[in-house]
mmCIF file of C-alpha atoms and ligand atoms in Angstrom:
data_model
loop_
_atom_site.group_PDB
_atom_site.id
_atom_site.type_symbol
_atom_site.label_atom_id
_atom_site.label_comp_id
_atom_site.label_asym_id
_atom_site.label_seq_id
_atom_site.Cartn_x
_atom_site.Cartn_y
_atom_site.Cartn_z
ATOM 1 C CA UNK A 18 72.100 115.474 106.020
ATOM 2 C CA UNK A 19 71.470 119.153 106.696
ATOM 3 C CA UNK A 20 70.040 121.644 104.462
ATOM 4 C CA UNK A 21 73.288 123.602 103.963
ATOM 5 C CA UNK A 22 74.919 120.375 102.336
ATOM 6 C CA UNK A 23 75.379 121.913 98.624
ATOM 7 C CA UNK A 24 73.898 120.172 95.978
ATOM 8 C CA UNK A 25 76.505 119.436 93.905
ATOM 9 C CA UNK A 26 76.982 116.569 96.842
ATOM 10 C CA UNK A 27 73.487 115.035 95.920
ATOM 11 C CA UNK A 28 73.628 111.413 95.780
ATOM 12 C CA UNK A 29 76.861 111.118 97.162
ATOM 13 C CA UNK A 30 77.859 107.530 98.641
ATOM 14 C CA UNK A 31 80.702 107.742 101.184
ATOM 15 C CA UNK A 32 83.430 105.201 101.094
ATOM 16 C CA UNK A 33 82.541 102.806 103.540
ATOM 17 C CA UNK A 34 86.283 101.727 105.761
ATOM 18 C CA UNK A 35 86.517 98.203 107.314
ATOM 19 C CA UNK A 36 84.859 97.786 111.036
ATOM 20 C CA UNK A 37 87.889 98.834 113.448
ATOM 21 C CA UNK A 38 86.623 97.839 116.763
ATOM 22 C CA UNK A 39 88.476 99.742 119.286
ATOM 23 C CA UNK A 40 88.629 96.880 121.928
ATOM 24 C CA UNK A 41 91.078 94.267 120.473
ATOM 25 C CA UNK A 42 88.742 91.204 121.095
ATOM 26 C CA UNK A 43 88.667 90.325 117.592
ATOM 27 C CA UNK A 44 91.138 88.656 115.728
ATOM 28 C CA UNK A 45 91.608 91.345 112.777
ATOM 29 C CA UNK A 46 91.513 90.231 109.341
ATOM 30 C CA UNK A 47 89.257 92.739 107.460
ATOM 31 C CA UNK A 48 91.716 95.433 106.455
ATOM 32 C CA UNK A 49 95.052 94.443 105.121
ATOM 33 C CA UNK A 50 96.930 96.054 108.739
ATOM 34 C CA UNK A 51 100.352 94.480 108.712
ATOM 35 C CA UNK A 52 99.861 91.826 111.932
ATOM 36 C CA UNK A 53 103.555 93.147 113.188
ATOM 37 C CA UNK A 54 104.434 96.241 114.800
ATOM 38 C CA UNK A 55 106.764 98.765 113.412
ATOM 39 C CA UNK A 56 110.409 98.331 113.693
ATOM 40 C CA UNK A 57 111.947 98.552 117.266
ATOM 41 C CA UNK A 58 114.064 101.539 115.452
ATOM 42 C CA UNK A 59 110.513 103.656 114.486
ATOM 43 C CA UNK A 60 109.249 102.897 118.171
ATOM 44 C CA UNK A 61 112.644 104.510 119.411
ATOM 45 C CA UNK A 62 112.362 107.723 116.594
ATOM 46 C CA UNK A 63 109.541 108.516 118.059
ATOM 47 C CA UNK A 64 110.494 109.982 121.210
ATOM 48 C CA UNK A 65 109.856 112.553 123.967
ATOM 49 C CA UNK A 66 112.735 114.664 121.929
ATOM 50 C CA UNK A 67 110.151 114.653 119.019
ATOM 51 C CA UNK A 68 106.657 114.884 121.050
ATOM 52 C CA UNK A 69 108.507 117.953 122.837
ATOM 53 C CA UNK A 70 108.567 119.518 119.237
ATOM 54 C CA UNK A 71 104.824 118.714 118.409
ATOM 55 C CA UNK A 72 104.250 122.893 118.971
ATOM 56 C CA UNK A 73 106.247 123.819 115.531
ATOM 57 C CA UNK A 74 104.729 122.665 112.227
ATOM 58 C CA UNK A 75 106.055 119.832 110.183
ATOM 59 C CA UNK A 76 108.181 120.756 107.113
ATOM 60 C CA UNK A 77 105.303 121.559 104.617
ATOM 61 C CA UNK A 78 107.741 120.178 101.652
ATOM 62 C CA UNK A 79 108.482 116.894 103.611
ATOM 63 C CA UNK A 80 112.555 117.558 102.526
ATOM 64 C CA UNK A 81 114.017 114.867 104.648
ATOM 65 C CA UNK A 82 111.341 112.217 103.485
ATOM 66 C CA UNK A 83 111.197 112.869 100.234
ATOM 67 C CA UNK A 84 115.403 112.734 100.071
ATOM 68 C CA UNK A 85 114.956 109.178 101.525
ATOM 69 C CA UNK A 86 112.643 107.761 99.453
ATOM 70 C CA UNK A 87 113.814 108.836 96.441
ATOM 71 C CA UNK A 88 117.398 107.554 97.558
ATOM 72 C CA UNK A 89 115.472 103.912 98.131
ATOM 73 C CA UNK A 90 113.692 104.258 94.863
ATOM 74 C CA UNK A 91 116.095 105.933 92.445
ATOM 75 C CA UNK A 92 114.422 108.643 91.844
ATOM 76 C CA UNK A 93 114.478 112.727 92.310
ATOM 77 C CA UNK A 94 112.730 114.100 95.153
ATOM 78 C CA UNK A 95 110.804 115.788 92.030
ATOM 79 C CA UNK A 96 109.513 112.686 91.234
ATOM 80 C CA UNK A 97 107.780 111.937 94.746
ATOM 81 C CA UNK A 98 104.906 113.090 95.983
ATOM 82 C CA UNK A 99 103.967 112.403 100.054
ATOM 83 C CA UNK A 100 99.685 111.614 100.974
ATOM 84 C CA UNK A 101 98.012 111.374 104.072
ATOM 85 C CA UNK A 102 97.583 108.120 103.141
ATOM 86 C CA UNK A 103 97.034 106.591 99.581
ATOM 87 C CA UNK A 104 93.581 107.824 99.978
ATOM 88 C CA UNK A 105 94.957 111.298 99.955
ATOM 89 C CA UNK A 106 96.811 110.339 96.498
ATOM 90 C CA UNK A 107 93.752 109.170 95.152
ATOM 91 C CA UNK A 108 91.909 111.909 95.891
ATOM 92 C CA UNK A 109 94.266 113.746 94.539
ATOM 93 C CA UNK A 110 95.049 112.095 91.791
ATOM 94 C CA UNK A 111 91.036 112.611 91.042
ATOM 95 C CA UNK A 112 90.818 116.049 92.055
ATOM 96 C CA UNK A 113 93.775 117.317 89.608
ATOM 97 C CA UNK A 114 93.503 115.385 86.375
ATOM 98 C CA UNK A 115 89.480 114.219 86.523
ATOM 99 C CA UNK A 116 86.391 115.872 85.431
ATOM 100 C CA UNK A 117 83.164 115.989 83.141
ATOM 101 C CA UNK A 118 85.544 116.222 79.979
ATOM 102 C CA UNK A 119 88.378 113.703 81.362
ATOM 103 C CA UNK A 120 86.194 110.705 82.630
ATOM 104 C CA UNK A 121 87.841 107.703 84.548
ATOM 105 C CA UNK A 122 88.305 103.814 83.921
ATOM 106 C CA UNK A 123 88.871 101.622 86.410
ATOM 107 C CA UNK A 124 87.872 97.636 87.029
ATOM 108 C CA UNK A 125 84.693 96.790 88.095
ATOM 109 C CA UNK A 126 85.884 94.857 91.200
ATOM 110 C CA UNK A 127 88.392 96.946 92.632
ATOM 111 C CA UNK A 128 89.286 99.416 95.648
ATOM 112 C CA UNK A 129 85.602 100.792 96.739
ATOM 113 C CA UNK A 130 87.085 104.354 96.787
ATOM 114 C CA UNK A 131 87.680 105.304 93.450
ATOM 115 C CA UNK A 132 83.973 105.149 92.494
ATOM 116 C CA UNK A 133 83.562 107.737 95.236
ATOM 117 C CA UNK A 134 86.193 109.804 94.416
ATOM 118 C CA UNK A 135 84.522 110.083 90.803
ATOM 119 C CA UNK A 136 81.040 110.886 92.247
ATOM 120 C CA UNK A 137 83.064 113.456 94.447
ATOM 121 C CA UNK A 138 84.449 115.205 91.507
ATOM 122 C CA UNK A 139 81.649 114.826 89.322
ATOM 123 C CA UNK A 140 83.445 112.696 86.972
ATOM 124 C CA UNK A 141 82.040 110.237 84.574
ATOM 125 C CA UNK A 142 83.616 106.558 85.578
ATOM 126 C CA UNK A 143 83.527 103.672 83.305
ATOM 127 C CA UNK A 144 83.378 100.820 85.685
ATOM 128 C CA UNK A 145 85.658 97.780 83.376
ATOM 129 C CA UNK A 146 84.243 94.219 83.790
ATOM 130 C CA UNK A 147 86.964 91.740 84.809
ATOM 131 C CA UNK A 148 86.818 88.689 82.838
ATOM 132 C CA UNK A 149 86.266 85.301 83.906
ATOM 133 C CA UNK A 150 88.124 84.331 87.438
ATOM 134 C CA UNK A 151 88.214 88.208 88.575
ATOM 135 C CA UNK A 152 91.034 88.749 85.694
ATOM 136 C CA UNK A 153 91.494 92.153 84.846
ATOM 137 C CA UNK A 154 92.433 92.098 80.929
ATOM 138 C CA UNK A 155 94.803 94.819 79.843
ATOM 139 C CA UNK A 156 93.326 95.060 76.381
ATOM 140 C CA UNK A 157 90.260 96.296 77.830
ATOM 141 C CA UNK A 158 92.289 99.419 78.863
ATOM 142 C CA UNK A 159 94.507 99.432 75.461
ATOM 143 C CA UNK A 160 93.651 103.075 73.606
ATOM 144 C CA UNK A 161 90.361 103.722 76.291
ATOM 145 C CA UNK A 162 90.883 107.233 75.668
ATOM 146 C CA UNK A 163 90.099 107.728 79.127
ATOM 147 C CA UNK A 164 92.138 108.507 82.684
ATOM 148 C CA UNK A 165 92.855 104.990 84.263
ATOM 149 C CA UNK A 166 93.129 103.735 87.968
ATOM 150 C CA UNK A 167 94.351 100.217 88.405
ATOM 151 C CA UNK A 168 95.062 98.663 91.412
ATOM 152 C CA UNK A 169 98.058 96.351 91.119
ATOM 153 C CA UNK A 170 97.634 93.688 92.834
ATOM 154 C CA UNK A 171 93.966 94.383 92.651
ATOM 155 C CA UNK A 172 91.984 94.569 95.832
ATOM 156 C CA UNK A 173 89.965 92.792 96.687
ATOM 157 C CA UNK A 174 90.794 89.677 94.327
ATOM 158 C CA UNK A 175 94.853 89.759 95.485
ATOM 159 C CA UNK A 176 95.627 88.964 91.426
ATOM 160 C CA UNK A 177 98.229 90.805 89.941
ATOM 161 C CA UNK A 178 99.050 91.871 85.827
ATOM 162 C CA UNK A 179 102.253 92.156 84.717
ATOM 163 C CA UNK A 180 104.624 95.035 84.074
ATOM 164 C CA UNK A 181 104.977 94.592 80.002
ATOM 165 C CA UNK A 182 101.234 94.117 80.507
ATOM 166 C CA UNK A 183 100.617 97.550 82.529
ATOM 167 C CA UNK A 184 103.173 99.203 80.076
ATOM 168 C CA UNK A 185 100.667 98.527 77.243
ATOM 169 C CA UNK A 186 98.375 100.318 78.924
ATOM 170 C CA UNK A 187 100.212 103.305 79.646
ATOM 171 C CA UNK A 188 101.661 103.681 75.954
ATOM 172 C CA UNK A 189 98.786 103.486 74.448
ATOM 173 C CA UNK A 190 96.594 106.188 76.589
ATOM 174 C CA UNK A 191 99.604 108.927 76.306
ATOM 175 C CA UNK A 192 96.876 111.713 76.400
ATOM 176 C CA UNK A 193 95.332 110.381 79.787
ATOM 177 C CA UNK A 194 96.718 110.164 83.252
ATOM 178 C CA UNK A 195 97.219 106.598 84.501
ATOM 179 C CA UNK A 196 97.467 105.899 88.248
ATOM 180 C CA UNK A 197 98.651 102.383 88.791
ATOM 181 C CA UNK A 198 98.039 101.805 92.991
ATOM 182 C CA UNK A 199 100.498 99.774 94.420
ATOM 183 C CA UNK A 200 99.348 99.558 97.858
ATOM 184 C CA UNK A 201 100.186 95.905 97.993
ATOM 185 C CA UNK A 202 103.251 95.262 95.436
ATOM 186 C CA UNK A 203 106.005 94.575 98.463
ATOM 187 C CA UNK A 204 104.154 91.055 98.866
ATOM 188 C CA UNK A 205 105.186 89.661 95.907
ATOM 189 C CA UNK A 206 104.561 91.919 93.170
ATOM 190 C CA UNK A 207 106.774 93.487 90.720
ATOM 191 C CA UNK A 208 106.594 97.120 90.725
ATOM 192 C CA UNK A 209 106.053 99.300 87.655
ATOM 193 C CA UNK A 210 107.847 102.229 88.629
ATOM 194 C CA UNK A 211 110.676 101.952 86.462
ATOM 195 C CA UNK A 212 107.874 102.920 84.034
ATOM 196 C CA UNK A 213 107.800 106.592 85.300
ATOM 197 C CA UNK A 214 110.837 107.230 83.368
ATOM 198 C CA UNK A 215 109.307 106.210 80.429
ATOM 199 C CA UNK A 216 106.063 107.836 80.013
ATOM 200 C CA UNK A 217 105.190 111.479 81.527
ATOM 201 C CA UNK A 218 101.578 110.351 82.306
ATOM 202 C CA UNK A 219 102.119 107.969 85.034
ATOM 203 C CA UNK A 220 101.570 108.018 88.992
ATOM 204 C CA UNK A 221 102.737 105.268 90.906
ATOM 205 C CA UNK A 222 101.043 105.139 94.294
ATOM 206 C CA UNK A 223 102.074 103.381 97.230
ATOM 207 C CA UNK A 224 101.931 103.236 100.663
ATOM 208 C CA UNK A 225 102.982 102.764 104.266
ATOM 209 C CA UNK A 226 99.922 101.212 105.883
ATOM 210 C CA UNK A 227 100.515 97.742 104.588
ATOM 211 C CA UNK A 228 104.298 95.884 104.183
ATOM 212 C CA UNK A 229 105.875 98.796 106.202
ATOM 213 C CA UNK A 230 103.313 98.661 109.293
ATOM 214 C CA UNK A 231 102.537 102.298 109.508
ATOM 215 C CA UNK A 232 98.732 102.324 108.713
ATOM 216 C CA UNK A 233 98.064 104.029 111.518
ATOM 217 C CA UNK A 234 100.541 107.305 110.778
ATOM 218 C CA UNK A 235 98.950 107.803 107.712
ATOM 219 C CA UNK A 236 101.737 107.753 105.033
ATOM 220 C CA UNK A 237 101.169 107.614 101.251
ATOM 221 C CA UNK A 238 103.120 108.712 98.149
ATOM 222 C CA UNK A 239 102.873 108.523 94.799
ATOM 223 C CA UNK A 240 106.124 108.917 92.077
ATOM 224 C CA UNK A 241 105.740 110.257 88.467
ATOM 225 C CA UNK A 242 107.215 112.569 85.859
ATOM 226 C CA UNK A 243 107.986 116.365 87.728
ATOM 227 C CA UNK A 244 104.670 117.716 85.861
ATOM 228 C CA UNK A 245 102.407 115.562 87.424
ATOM 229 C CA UNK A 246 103.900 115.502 90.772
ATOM 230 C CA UNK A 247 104.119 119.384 90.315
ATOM 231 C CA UNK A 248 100.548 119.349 89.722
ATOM 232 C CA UNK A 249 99.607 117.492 92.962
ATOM 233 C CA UNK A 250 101.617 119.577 95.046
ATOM 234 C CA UNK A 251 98.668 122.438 93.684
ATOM 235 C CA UNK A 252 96.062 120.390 94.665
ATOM 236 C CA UNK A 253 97.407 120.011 98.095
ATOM 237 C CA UNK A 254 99.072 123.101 98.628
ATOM 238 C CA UNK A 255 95.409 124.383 97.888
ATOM 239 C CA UNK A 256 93.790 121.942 100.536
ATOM 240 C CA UNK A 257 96.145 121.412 103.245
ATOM 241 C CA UNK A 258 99.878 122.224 103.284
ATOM 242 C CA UNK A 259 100.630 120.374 106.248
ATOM 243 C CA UNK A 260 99.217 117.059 105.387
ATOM 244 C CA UNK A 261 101.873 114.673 107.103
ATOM 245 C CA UNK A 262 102.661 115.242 110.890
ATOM 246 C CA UNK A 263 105.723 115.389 112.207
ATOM 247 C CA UNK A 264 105.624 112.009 114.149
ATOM 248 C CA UNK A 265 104.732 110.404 110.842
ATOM 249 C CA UNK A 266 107.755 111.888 109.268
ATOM 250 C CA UNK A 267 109.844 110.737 111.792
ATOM 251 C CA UNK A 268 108.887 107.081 112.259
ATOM 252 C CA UNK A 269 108.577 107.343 107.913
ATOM 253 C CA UNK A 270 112.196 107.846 108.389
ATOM 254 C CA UNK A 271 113.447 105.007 110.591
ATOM 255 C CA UNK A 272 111.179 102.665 108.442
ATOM 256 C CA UNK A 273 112.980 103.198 105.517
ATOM 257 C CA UNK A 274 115.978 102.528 107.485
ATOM 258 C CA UNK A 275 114.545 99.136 108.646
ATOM 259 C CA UNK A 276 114.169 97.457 105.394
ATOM 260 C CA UNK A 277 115.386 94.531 106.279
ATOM 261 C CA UNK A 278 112.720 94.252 109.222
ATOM 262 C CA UNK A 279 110.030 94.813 106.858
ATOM 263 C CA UNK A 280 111.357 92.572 104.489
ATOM 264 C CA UNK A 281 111.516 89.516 106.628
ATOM 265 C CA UNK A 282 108.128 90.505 107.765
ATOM 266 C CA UNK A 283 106.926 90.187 104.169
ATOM 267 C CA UNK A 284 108.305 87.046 103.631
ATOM 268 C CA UNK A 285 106.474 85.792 106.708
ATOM 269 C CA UNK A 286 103.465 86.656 105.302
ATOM 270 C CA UNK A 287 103.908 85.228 102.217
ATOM 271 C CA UNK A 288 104.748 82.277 104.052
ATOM 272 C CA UNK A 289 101.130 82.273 105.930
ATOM 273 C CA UNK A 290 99.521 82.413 102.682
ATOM 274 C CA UNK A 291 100.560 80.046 101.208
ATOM 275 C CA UNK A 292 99.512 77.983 104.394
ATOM 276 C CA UNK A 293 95.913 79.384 104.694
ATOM 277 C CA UNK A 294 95.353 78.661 100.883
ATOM 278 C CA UNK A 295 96.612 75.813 101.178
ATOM 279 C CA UNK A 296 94.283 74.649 104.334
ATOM 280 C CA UNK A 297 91.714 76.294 102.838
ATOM 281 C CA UNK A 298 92.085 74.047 99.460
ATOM 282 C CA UNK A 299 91.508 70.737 101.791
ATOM 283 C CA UNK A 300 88.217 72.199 102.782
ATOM 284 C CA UNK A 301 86.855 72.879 99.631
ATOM 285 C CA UNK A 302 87.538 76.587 99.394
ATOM 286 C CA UNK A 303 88.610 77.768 96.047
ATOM 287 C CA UNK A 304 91.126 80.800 96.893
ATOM 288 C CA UNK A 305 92.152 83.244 93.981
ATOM 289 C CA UNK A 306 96.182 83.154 93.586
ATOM 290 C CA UNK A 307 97.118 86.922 95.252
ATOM 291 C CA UNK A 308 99.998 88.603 95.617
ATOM 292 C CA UNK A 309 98.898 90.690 98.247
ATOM 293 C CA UNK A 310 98.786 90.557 102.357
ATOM 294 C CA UNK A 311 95.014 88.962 101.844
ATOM 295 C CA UNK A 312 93.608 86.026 99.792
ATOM 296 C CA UNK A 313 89.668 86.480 98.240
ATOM 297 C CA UNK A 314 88.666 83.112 98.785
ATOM 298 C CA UNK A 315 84.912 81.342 98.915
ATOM 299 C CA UNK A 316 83.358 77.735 98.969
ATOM 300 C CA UNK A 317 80.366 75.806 97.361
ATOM 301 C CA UNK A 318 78.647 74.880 101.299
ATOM 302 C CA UNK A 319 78.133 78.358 102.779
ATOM 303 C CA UNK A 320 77.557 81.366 101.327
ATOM 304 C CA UNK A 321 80.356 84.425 101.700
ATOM 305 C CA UNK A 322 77.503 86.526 103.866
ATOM 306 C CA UNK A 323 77.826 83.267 106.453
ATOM 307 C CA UNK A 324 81.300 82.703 106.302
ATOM 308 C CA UNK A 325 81.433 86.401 107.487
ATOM 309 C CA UNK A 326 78.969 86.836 110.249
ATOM 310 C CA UNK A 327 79.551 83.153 111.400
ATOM 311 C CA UNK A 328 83.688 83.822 111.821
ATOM 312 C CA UNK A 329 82.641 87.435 113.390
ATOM 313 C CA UNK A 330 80.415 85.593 116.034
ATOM 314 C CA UNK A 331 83.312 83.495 116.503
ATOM 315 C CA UNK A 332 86.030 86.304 116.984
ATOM 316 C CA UNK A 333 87.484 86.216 113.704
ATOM 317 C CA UNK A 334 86.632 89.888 111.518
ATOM 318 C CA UNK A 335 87.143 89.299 107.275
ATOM 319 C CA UNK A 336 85.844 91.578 105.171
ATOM 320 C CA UNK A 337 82.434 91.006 102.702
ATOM 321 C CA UNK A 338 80.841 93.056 100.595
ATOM 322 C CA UNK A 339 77.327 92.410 99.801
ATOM 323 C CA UNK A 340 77.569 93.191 95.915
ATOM 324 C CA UNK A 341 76.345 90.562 93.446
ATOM 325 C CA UNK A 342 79.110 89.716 91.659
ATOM 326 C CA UNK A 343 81.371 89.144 94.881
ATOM 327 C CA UNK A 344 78.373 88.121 97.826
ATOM 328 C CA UNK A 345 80.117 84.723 97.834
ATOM 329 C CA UNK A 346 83.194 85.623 98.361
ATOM 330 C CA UNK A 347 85.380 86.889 101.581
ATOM 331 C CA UNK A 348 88.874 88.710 101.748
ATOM 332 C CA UNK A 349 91.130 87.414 104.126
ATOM 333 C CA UNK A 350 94.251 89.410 105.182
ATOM 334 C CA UNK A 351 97.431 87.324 106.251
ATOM 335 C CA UNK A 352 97.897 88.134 109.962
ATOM 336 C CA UNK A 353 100.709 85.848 111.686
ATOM 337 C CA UNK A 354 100.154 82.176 111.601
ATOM 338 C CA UNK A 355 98.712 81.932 114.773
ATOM 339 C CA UNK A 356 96.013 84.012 113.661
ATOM 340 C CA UNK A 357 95.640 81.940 110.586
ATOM 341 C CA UNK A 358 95.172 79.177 112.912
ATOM 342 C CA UNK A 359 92.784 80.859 114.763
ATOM 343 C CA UNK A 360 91.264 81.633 111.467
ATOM 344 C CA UNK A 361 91.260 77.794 110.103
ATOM 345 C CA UNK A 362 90.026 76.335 113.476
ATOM 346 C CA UNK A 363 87.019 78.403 113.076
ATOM 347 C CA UNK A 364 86.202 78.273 109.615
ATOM 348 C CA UNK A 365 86.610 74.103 110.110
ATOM 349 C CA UNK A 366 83.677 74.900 113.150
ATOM 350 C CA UNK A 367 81.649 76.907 110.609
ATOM 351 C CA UNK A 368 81.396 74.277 107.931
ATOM 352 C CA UNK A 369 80.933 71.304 110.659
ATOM 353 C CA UNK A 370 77.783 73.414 111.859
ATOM 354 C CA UNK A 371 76.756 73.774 108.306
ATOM 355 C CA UNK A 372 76.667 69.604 108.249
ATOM 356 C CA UNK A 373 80.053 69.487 106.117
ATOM 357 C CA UNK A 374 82.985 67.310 107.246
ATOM 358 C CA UNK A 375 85.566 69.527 107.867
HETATM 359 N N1 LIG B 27 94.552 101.420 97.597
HETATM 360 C C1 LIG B 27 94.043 100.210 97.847
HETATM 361 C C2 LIG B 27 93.866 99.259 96.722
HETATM 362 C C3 LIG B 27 93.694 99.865 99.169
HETATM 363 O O1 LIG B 27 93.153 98.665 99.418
HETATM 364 C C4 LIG B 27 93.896 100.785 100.207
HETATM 365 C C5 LIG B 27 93.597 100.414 101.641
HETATM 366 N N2 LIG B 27 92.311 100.378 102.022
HETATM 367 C C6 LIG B 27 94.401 102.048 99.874
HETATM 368 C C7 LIG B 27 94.739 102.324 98.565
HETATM 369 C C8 LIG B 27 94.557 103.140 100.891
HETATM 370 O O2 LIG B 27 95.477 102.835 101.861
HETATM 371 P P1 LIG B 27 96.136 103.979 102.747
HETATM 372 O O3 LIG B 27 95.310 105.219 102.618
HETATM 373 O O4 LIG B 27 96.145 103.416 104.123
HETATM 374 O O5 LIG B 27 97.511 104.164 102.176
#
């Protein structure tokens, strides 16, 4: 840290973002990347006709996304707001409706980023035990008084609350901006959106880095009443106008045109988790139930800190996180089933070594 850092920084942690080892010699588990490719139609989209255009700028008001999505979503184009990223959204999200006299809520096990988007802002954050099993309880949020961020499906637990349930919430905080994160709803979730019609003082975020295979370009949005959306559009038109590239546009484009692709793909997944929990029953690991591309799983013979450095020596990268309340536990993402295999044969190794009969 240098002298010029200004102080309002002071004790700032910086989100920490899943090892991404750039030599492929791992089988990758540890951050919820979609194990397929995009669609063969986004691989043609982006072409030499587009890479020869890379020396204009990309339409600041993202016109031609924003028409799409709100055609797949029922929505206006008013209602949709495009991120670099959810991350971007969050931040945001934090930056525009957060600050010494608006605190935050948000669940005590969740996403890793939103405390550091509050310590960013200077924002007071009320960090919401879960309740027993990692379940978030929507009465704790009923009337807080406060600006809430829920992740739904949370991360990294996979378990989901339900829409009537997340309605509740909203209704009764109608003086406080909610942002429900749906980075992982296409997995088996139901989706709250229908919600933004509703209530003015909801943001919807979701994503392309997970179900639609685009983590890589970068794509987030978030949809909510015109004021709100309005509102981020000032935050970002005051930060970086240009936030999504024209190559991310482009492939954006074909993606939503591949829904079935994506679909199938989803399915697949859901398909492999089932599998791994199930595998991962018969050797004595209790798995949360998730909705999402990962499971948060953990058994009684080795410790989560192990289970992690033990599959990493092996070739296998999960994510841990070396917080009380969740040392014994690892988050798995669904890759295809021949990483799951992978996955199984090694965990079976780990617990033989540990003098367990796999
Ligand atoms: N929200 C949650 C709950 C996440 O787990 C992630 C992925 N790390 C994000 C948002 C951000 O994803 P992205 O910026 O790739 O859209």
């Amino acid at each position: 840290m240098s002298k010029f850092l200004s102080s309002r920084f002071d004790g700032l942690e910086a989100y920490v973002p899943g090892e991404q080892p750039q030599d492929q010699q791992y089988v990758k588990l540890n951050t919820n990347e979609s194990p397929f490719p995009p669609s063969p139609a986004v691989l043609a989209a982006i072409n030499a006709d587009e890479v020869s255009r890379l020396n204009l700028y990309p339409d600041p008001e993202g016109k031609a996304l924003k028409r799409k999505l709100a055609d797949f979503y029922g929505v206006a184009p008013e209602n949709i707001y495009l991120a670099n990223g959810s991350d971007e959204l969050l931040n945001f999200f934090f930056m525009a409706f957060c600050d010494k006299d608006r605190p935050v809520a948000f669940p005590a096990v969740s996403y890793g980023f939103y405390p550091v988007y509050a310590s960013l802002y200077g924002v007071p954050a009320t960090a919401v035990p879960l309740r027993e099993g990692f379940r978030l309880e929507p009465k704790d949020y009923r009337g807080i008084g406060k600006n809430i961020v829920i992740a739904n499906p949370n991360a990294p637990t996979g378990r989901t609350i339900s829409v009537s349930e997340i309605e509740e919430i909203v209704r009764t905080n109608p003086n406080n901006a909610v942002l429900i994160d749906e980075a992982y709803i296409d997995f088996g979730g139901d989706s709250c959106l229908e919600l933004i019609h509703k209530y003015d003082n909801l943001v919807v975020g979701q994503t392309f880095s997970k179900f639609r295979s685009l983590a890589g370009g970068r794509l987030g949005y978030g949809i909510g009443s015109p004021g709100m959306i309005a509102d981020l559009e000032l935050m970002r038109y005051s930060t970086n106008s240009y936030n999504i590239s024209r190559l991310t546009m482009a492939a954006a484009i074909s993606t939503l045109d591949s829904h079935e692709y994506y679909a199938n793909n989803s399915r697949t997944v859901q398909a492999n988790r089932a599998y791994t929990v199930e595998e991962l029953g018969k050797l004595g690991f209790e798995t949360l139930p998730s909705k999402a591309n990962f499971i948060f799983t953990h058994c009684k013979a080795v410790d989560g800190g192990t289970v992690y450095r033990k599959l990493k020596e092996k070739g296998v990268l999960v994510r841990h996180w070396d917080k009380p309340e969740i040392a014994d536990w690892c988050r798995v993402t669904i890759g295809s089933r021949a990483q799951m295999d992978v996955f199984l044969d090694k965990v079976r190794e780990i617990l033989k070594e540990a003098g367990q009969d796999a």
